[in-house]
Every structure is written in structure tokens, then in C-alpha cells.
PDB file of C-alpha atoms in Angstrom:
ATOM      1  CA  UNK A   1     -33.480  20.115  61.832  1.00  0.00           C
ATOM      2  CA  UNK A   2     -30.313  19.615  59.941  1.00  0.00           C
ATOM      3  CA  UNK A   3     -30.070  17.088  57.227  1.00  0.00           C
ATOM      4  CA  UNK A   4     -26.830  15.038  56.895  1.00  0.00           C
ATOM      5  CA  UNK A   5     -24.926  12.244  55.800  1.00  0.00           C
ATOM      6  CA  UNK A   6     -24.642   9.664  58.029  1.00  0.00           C
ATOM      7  CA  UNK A   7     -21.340   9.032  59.011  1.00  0.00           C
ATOM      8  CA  UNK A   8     -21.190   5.455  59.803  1.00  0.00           C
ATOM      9  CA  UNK A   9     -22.965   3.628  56.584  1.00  0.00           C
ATOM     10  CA  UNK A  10     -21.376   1.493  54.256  1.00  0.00           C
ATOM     11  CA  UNK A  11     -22.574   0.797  50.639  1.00  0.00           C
ATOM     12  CA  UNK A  12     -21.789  -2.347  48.974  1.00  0.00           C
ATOM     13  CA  UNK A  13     -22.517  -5.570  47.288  1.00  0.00           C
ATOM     14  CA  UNK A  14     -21.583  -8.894  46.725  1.00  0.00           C
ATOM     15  CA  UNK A  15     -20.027  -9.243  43.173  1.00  0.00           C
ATOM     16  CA  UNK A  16     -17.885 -12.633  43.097  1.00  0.00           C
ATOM     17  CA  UNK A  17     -17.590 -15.238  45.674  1.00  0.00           C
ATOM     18  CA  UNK A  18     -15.024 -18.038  46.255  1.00  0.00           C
ATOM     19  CA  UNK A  19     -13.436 -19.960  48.026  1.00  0.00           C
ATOM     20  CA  UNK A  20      -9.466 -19.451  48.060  1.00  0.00           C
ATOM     21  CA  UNK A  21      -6.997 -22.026  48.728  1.00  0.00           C
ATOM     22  CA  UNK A  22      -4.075 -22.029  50.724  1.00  0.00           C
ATOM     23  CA  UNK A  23      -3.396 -25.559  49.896  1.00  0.00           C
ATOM     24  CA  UNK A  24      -1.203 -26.477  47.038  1.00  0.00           C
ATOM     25  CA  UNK A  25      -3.198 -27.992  44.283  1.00  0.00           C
ATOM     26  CA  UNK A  26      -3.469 -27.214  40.616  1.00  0.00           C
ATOM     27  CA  UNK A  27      -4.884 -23.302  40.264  1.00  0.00           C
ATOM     28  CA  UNK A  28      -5.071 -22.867  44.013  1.00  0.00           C
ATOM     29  CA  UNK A  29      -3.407 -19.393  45.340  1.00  0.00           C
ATOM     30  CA  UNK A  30      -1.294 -21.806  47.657  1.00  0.00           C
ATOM     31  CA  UNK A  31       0.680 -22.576  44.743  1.00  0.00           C
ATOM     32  CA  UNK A  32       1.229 -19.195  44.068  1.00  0.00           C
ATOM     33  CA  UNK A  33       2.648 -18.122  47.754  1.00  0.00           C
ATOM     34  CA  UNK A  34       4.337 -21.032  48.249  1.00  0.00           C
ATOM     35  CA  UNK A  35       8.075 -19.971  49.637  1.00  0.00           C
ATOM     36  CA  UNK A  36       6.945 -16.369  49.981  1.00  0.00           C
ATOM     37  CA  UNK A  37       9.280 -14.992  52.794  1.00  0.00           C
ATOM     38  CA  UNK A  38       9.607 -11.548  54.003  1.00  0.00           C
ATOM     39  CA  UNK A  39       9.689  -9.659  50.765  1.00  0.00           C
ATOM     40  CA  UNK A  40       6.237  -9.117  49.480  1.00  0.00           C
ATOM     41  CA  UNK A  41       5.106 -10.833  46.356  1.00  0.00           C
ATOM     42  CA  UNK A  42       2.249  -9.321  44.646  1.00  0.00           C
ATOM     43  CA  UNK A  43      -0.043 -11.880  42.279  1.00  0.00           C
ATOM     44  CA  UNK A  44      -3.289 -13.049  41.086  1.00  0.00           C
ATOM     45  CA  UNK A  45      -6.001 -14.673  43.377  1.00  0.00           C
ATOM     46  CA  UNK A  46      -6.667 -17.909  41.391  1.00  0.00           C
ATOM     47  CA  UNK A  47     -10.300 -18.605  42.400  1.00  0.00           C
ATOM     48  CA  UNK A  48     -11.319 -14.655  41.663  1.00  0.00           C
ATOM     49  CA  UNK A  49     -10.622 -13.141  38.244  1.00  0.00           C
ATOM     50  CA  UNK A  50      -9.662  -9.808  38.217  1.00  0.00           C
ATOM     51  CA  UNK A  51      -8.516 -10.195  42.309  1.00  0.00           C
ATOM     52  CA  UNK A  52      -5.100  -9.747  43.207  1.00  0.00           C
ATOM     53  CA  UNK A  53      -3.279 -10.290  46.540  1.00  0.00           C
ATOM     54  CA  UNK A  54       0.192  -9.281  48.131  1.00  0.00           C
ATOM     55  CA  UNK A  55       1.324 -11.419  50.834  1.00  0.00           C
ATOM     56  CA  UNK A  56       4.371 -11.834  52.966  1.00  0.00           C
ATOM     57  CA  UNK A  57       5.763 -12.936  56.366  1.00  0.00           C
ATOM     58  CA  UNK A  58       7.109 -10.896  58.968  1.00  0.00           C
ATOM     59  CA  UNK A  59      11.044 -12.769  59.238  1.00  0.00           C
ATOM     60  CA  UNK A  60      13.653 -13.362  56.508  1.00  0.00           C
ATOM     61  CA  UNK A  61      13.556 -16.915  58.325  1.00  0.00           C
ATOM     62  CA  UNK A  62       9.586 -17.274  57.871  1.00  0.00           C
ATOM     63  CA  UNK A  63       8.674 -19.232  54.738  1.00  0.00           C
ATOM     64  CA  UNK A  64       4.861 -19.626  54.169  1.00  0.00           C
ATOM     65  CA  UNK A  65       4.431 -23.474  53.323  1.00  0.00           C
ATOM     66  CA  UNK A  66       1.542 -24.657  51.106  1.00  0.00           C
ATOM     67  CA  UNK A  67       1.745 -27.733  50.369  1.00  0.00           C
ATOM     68  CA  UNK A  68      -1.545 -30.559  49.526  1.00  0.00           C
ATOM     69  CA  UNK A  69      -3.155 -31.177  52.361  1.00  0.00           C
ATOM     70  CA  UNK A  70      -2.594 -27.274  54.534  1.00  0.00           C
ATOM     71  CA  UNK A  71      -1.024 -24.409  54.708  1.00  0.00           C
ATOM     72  CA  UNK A  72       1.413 -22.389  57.510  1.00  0.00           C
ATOM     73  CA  UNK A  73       4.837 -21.212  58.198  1.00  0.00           C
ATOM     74  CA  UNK A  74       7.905 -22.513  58.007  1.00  0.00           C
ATOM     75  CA  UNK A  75      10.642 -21.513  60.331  1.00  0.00           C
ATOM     76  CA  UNK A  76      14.121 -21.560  58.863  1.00  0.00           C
ATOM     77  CA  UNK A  77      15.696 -21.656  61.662  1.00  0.00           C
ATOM     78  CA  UNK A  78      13.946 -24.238  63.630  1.00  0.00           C
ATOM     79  CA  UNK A  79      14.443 -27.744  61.946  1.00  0.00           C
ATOM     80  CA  UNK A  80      13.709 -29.605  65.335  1.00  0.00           C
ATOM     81  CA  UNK A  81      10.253 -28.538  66.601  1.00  0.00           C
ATOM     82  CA  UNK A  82       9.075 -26.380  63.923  1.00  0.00           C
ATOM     83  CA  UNK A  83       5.227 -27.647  62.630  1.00  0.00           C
ATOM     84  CA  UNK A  84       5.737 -26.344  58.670  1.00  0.00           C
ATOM     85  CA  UNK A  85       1.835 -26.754  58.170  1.00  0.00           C
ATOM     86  CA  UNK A  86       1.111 -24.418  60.872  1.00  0.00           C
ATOM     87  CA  UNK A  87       1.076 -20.969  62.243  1.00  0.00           C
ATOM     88  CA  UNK A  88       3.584 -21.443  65.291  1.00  0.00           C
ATOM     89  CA  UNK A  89       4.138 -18.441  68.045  1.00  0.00           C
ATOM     90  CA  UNK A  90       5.825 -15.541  66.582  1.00  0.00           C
ATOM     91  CA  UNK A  91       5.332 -16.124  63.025  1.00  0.00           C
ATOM     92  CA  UNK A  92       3.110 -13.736  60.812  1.00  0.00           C
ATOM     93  CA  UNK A  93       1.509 -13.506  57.447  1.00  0.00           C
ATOM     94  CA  UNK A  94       0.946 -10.223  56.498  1.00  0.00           C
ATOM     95  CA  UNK A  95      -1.607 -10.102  53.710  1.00  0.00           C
ATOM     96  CA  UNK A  96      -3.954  -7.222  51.221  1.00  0.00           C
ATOM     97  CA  UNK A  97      -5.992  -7.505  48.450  1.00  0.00           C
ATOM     98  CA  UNK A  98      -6.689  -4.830  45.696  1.00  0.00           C
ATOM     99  CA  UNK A  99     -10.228  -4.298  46.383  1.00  0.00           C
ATOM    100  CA  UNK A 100     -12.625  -4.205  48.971  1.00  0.00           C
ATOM    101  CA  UNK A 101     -13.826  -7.468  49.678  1.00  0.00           C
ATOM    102  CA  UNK A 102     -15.552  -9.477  52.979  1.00  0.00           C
ATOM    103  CA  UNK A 103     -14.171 -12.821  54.096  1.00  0.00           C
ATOM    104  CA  UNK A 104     -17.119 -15.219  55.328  1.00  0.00           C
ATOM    105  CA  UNK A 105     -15.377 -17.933  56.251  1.00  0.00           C
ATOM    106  CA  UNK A 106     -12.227 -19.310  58.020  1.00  0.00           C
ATOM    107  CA  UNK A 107     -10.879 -22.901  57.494  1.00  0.00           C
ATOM    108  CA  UNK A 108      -8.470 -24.349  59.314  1.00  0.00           C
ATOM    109  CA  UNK A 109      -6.736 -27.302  60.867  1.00  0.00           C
ATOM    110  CA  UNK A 110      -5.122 -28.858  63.876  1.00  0.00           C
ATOM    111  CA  UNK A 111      -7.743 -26.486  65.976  1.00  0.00           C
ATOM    112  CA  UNK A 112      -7.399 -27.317  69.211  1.00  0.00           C
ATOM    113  CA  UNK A 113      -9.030 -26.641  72.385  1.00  0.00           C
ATOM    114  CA  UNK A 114      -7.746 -23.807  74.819  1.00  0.00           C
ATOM    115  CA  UNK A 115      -5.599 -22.356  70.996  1.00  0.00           C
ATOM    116  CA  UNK A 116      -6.500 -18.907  69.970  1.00  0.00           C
ATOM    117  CA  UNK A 117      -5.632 -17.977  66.111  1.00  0.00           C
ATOM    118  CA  UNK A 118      -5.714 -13.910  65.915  1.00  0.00           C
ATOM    119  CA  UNK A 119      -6.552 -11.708  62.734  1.00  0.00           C
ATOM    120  CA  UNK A 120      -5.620  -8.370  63.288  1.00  0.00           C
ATOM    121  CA  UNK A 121      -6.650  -5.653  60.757  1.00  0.00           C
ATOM    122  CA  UNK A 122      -7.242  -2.108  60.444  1.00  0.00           C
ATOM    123  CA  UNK A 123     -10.725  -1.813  62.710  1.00  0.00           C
ATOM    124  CA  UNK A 124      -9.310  -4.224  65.400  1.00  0.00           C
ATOM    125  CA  UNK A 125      -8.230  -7.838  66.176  1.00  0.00           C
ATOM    126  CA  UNK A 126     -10.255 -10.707  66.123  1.00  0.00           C
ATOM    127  CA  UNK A 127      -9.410 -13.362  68.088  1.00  0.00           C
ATOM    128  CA  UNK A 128     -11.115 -16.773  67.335  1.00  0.00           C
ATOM    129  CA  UNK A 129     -11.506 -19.216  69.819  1.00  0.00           C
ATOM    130  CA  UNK A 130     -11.901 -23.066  69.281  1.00  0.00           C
ATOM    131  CA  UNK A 131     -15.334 -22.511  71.565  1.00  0.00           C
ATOM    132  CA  UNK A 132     -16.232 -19.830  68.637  1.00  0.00           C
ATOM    133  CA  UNK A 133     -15.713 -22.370  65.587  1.00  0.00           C
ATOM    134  CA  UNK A 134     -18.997 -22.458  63.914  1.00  0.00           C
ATOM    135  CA  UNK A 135     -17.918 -26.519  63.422  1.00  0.00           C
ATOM    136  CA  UNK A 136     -15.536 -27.555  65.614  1.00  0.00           C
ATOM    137  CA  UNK A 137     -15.023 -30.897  64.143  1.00  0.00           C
ATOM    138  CA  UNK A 138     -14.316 -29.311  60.985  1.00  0.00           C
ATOM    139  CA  UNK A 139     -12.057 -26.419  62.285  1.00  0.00           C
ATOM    140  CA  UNK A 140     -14.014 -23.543  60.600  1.00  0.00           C
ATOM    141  CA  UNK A 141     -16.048 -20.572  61.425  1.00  0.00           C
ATOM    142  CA  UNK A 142     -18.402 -18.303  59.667  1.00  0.00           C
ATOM    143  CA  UNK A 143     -17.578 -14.197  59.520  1.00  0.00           C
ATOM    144  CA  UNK A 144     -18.317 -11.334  58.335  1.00  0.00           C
ATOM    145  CA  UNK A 145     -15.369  -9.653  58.496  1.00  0.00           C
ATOM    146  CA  UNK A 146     -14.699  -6.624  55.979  1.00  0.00           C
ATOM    147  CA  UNK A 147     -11.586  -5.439  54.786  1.00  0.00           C
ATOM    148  CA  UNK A 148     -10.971  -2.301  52.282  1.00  0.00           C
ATOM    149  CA  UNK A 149      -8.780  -2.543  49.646  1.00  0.00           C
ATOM    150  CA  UNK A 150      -5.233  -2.163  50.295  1.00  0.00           C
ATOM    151  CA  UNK A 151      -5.606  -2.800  53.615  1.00  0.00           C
ATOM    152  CA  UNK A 152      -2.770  -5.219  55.596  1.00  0.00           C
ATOM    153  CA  UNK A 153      -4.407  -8.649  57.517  1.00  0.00           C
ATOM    154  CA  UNK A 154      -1.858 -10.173  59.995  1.00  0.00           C
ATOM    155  CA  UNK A 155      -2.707 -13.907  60.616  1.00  0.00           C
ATOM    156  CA  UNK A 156      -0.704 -15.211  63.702  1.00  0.00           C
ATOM    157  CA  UNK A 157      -0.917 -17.211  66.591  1.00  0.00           C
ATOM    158  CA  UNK A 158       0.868 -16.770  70.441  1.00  0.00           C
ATOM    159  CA  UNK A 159       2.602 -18.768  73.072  1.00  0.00           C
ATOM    160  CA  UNK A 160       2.727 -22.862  72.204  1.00  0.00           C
ATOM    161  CA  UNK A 161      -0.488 -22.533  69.717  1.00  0.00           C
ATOM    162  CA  UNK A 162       0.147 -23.881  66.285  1.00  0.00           C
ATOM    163  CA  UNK A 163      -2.907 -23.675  63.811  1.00  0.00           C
ATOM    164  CA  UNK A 164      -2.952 -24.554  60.308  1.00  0.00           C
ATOM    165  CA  UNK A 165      -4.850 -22.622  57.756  1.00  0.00           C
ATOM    166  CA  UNK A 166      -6.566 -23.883  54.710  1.00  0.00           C
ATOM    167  CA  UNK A 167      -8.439 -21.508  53.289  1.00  0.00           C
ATOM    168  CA  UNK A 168     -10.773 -18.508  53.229  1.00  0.00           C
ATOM    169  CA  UNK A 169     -14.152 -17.547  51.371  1.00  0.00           C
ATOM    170  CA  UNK A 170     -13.828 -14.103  49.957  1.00  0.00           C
ATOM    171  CA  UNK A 171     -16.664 -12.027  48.302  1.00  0.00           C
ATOM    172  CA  UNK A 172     -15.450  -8.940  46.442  1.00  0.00           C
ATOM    173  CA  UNK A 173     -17.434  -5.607  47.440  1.00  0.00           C
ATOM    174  CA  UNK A 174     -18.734  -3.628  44.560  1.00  0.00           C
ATOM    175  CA  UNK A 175     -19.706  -0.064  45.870  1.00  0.00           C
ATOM    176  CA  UNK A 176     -21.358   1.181  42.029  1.00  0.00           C
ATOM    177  CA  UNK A 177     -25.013   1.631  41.816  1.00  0.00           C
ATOM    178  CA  UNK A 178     -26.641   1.574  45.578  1.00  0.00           C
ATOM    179  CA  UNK A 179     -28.397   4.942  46.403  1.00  0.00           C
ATOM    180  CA  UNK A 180     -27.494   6.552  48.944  1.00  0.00           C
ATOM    181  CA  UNK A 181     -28.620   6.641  52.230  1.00  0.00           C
ATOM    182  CA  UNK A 182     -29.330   9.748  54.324  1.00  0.00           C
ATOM    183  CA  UNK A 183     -30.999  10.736  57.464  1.00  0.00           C
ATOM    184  CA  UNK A 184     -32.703  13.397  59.763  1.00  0.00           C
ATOM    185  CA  UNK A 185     -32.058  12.932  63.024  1.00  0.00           C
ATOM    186  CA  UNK A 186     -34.493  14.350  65.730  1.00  0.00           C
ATOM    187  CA  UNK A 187     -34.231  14.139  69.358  1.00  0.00           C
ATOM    188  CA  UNK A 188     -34.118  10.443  69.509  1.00  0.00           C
ATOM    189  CA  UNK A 189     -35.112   9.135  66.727  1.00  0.00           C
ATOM    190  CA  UNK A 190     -33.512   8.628  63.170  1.00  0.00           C
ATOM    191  CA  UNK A 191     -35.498   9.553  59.421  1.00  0.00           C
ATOM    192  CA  UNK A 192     -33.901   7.097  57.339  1.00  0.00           C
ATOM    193  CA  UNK A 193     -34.243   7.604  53.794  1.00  0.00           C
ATOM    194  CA  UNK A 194     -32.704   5.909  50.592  1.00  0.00           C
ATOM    195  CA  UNK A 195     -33.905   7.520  46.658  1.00  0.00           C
ATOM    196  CA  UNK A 196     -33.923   5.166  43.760  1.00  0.00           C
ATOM    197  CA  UNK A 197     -33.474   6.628  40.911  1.00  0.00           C
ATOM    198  CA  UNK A 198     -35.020   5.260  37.893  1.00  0.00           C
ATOM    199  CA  UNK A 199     -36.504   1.892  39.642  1.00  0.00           C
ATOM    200  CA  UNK A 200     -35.759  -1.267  37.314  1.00  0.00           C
ATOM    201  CA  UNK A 201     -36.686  -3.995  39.731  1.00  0.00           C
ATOM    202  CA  UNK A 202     -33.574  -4.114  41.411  1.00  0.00           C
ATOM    203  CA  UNK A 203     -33.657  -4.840  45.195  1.00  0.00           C
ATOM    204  CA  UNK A 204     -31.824  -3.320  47.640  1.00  0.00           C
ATOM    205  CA  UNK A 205     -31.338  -4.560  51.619  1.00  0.00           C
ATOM    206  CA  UNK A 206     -30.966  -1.756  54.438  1.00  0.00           C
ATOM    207  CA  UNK A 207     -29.403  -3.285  57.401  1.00  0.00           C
ATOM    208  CA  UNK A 208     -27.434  -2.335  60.650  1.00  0.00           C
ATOM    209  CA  UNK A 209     -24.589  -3.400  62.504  1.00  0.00           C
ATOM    210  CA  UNK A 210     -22.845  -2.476  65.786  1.00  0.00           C
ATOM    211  CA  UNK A 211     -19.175  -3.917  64.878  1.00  0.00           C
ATOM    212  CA  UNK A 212     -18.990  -4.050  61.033  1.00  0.00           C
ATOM    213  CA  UNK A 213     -15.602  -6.167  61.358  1.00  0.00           C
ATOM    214  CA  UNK A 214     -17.704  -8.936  63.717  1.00  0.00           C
ATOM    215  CA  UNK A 215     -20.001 -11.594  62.822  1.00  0.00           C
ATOM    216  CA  UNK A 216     -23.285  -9.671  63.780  1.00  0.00           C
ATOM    217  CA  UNK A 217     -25.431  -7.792  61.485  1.00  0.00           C
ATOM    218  CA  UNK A 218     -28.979  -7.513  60.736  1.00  0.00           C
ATOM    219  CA  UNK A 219     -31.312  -6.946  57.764  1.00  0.00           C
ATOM    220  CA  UNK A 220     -33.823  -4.514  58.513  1.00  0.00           C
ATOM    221  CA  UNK A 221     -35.916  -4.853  54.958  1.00  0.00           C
ATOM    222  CA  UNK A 222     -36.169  -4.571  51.543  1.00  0.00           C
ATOM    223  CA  UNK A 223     -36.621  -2.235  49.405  1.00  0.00           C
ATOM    224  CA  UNK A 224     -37.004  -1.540  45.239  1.00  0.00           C
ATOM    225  CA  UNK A 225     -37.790   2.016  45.330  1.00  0.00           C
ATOM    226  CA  UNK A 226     -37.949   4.986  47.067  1.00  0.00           C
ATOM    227  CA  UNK A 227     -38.120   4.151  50.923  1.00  0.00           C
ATOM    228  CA  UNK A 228     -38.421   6.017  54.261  1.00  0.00           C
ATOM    229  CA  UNK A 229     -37.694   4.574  57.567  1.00  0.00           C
ATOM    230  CA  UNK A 230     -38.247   5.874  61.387  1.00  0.00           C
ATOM    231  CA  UNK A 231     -35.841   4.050  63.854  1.00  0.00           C
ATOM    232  CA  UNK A 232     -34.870   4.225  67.715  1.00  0.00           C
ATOM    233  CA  UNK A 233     -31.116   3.472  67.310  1.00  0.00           C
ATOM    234  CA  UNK A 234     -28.931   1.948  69.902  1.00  0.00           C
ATOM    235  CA  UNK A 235     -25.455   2.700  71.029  1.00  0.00           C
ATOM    236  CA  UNK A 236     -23.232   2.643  67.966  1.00  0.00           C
ATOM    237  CA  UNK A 237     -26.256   1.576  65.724  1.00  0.00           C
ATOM    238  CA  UNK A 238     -24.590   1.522  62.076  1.00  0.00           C
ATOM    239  CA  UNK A 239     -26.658   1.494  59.321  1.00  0.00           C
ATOM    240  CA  UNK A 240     -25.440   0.205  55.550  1.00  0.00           C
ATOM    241  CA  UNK A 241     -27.247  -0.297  52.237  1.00  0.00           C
ATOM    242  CA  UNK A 242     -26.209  -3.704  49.960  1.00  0.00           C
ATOM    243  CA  UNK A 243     -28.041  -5.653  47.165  1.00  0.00           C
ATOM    244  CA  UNK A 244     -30.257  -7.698  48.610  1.00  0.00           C
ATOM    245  CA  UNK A 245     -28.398 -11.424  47.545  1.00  0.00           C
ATOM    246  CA  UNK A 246     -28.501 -13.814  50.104  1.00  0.00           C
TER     247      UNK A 246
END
């Protein structure tokens, strides 16, 4: 049997968490977009130290809008019908952040139903339904949607829709200090193994996934040292290692 990497496993942790605001209030990012057009401004997250972002729209006539009670686009060119607190079809924000991180929530407004708000990114599009809001009279839904560093997120809507947006949680990834995770595969089954070197306590959480950028993964178990594990995978079984932080 050959031994090898395995191809599809991710290794990170949760290292900050926070919720960042689109709005404009005092120390929100909002504040900090505000006006942003179609050249790319590059600043600070202000709910995560050491975070930055780099935002734009897609249109010289698209101005993203934050103002205290939401957050959209502002079309230039349409004074009449325009909603300035909302995505409307055809506008886009085009946003990356400097690190990896994993957004676990979605908060918007003005979320109606039959209105489909789209965020495309480098693994796919996801396309969020008011049926998929995880609290529909709140306008937000839970994800677990990971994005590497550097990496563009479009935000848009199509057709009549207009959306508002208010704000996103974001938990930075920290890839140091997981061991790594290898495996011997035979026939079908899968010899799982993760070495901790020098043991100090420190637990660690192997799970697996089948879509990384959707909402569904699992925990298998935890472990603090040393482990082994035999597994049947399924189709497109991924398997990851992360701190094990709830």
C-alpha cells in the first residue's frame, strides 16, 4: 500500500471572531467603505485587529452606501428608483481579506420572499434563498463558508431583487500548530492518522465535509494525542483537522 497525503484536508482554527458592520456607526467598517466606488480601497477591518479588507464595486456609477441603520449600493445614475440601502440588479461588491478566514453568518434586510441574494467566490456561488434564512424574521442565516486569503467575494443580487446587507460574522483561520493528517487507503476503506507531537493538553477536532464552501460539516471526534482512525468514506468525503473550540 502506498502512503500519501490526502489531497482534500484542510487544517485550521478559529483565532478571532466578530461581528463586522456594514452599517455606519462609530468604529464600524461601514464607516470605512462608505463612498467606495469602482477603484479599490484597501483598509483595516474595525471589529478584527490585525484584519484588513479591500473592497470595491463593479461601476464608476456604483457607490457602496453605509449609512446607520444598513448598508447597499448606490446607483449614480438612477436618482428615481434606485433603493441606496440595497443591493439592486446589476450592482456588485467585490470584496478580499488578507487572511484566511470563515464567515458564519449573513445579516441582512428587506429579505423578501421569492428574492435570491448570490455570493459568488472562488469554489462556487452560493445562492441564499429567503426559504434558506436560518431566521426569516430577522433576515439572517448561519454558514460556513470559507474563503482564503486574497481571495475576491462578489455580493450581488438579479432581476427586480433588492436586499440590504448589514453585516457578517468573520472568524480568522490560523493554520500554525495542527498536526497533520495522513492516510492509507486500502480497497475501500481509509487509515486515518494524525501525530501529536509533544502532547500538552491541547485538543484537536477531526471532521469531514462534502462541500467545504456549504453549511454542512461534521465532527467526527476528538482527539489530544496520537490518534488512528478506520473510515468507509462517501463520494467526495473531505476530511480536515481544527482546534476543537466550539
Amino acid at each position: 500500500m502506498n502512503k500519501w497525503i490526502l489531497l482534500f484536508v484542510f487544517f485550521f482554527t478559529y483565532s478571532m471572531a466578530a461581528t463586522v458592520q456594514l452599517k455606519k456607526v462609530d468604529g464600524s467598517t461601514g464607516s470605512l467603505i462608505d463612498g467606495v466606488k469602482n477603484i479599490p480601497l484597501t483598509t483595516n477591518v474595525a471589529e478584527v485587529v490585525g484584519l484588513k479588507i479591500t473592497v470595491r464595486s463593479d461601476n464608476e456609477n456604483h457607490e457602496l452606501n453605509a449609512v446607520a441603520d444598513g448598508f447597499g449600493i448606490n446607483d449614480l445614475s438612477d436618482t428615481n428608483t434606485n433603493e441606496r440601502i440595497r443591493f439592486n440588479g446589476g450592482e456588485k461588491m467585490v470584496l478580499s481579506f488578507d487572511k484566511d478566514i470563515v464567515i458564519t453568518q449573513f445579516d441582512f434586510q428587506f429579505f423578501d420572499d421569492g428574492e435570491r441574494f448570490f455570493i459568488e467566490h472562488s469554489n462556487g456561488v452560493m445562492e441564499i434563498t429567503w426559504d434558506a434564512l436560518s431566521h426569516k424574521s430577522s433576515d439572517y442565516i448561519n454558514t460556513n463558508l470559507v474563503i482564503s486569503a486574497n481571495s475576491d467575494i462578489s455580493f450581488y443580487v438579479t432581476g427586480g431583487d433588492d436586499i440590504g446587507l448589514q453585516s457578517m460574522d468573520v472568524d480568522v483561520l490560523d493554520n500554525d500548530n495542527l498536526p497533520p493528517l495522513t492516510l492509507t487507503p486500502s480497497n475501500s476503506t481509509l487509515y486515518l492518522s494524525a501525530e501529536v507531537e509533544n502532547p500538552s493538553g491541547r485538543e484537536f477536532s477531526l471532521n469531514s465535509s462534502h462541500a467545504l464552501e456549504s453549511n454542512e460539516w461534521t465532527r467526527i471526534n476528538t482527539f489530544s494525542t496520537s490518534t488512528n482512525w478506520v473510515i468507509t468514506p462517501t463520494a467526495s468525503q473531505q476530511f480536515f483537522i481544527t482546534s476543537a473550540v466550539d
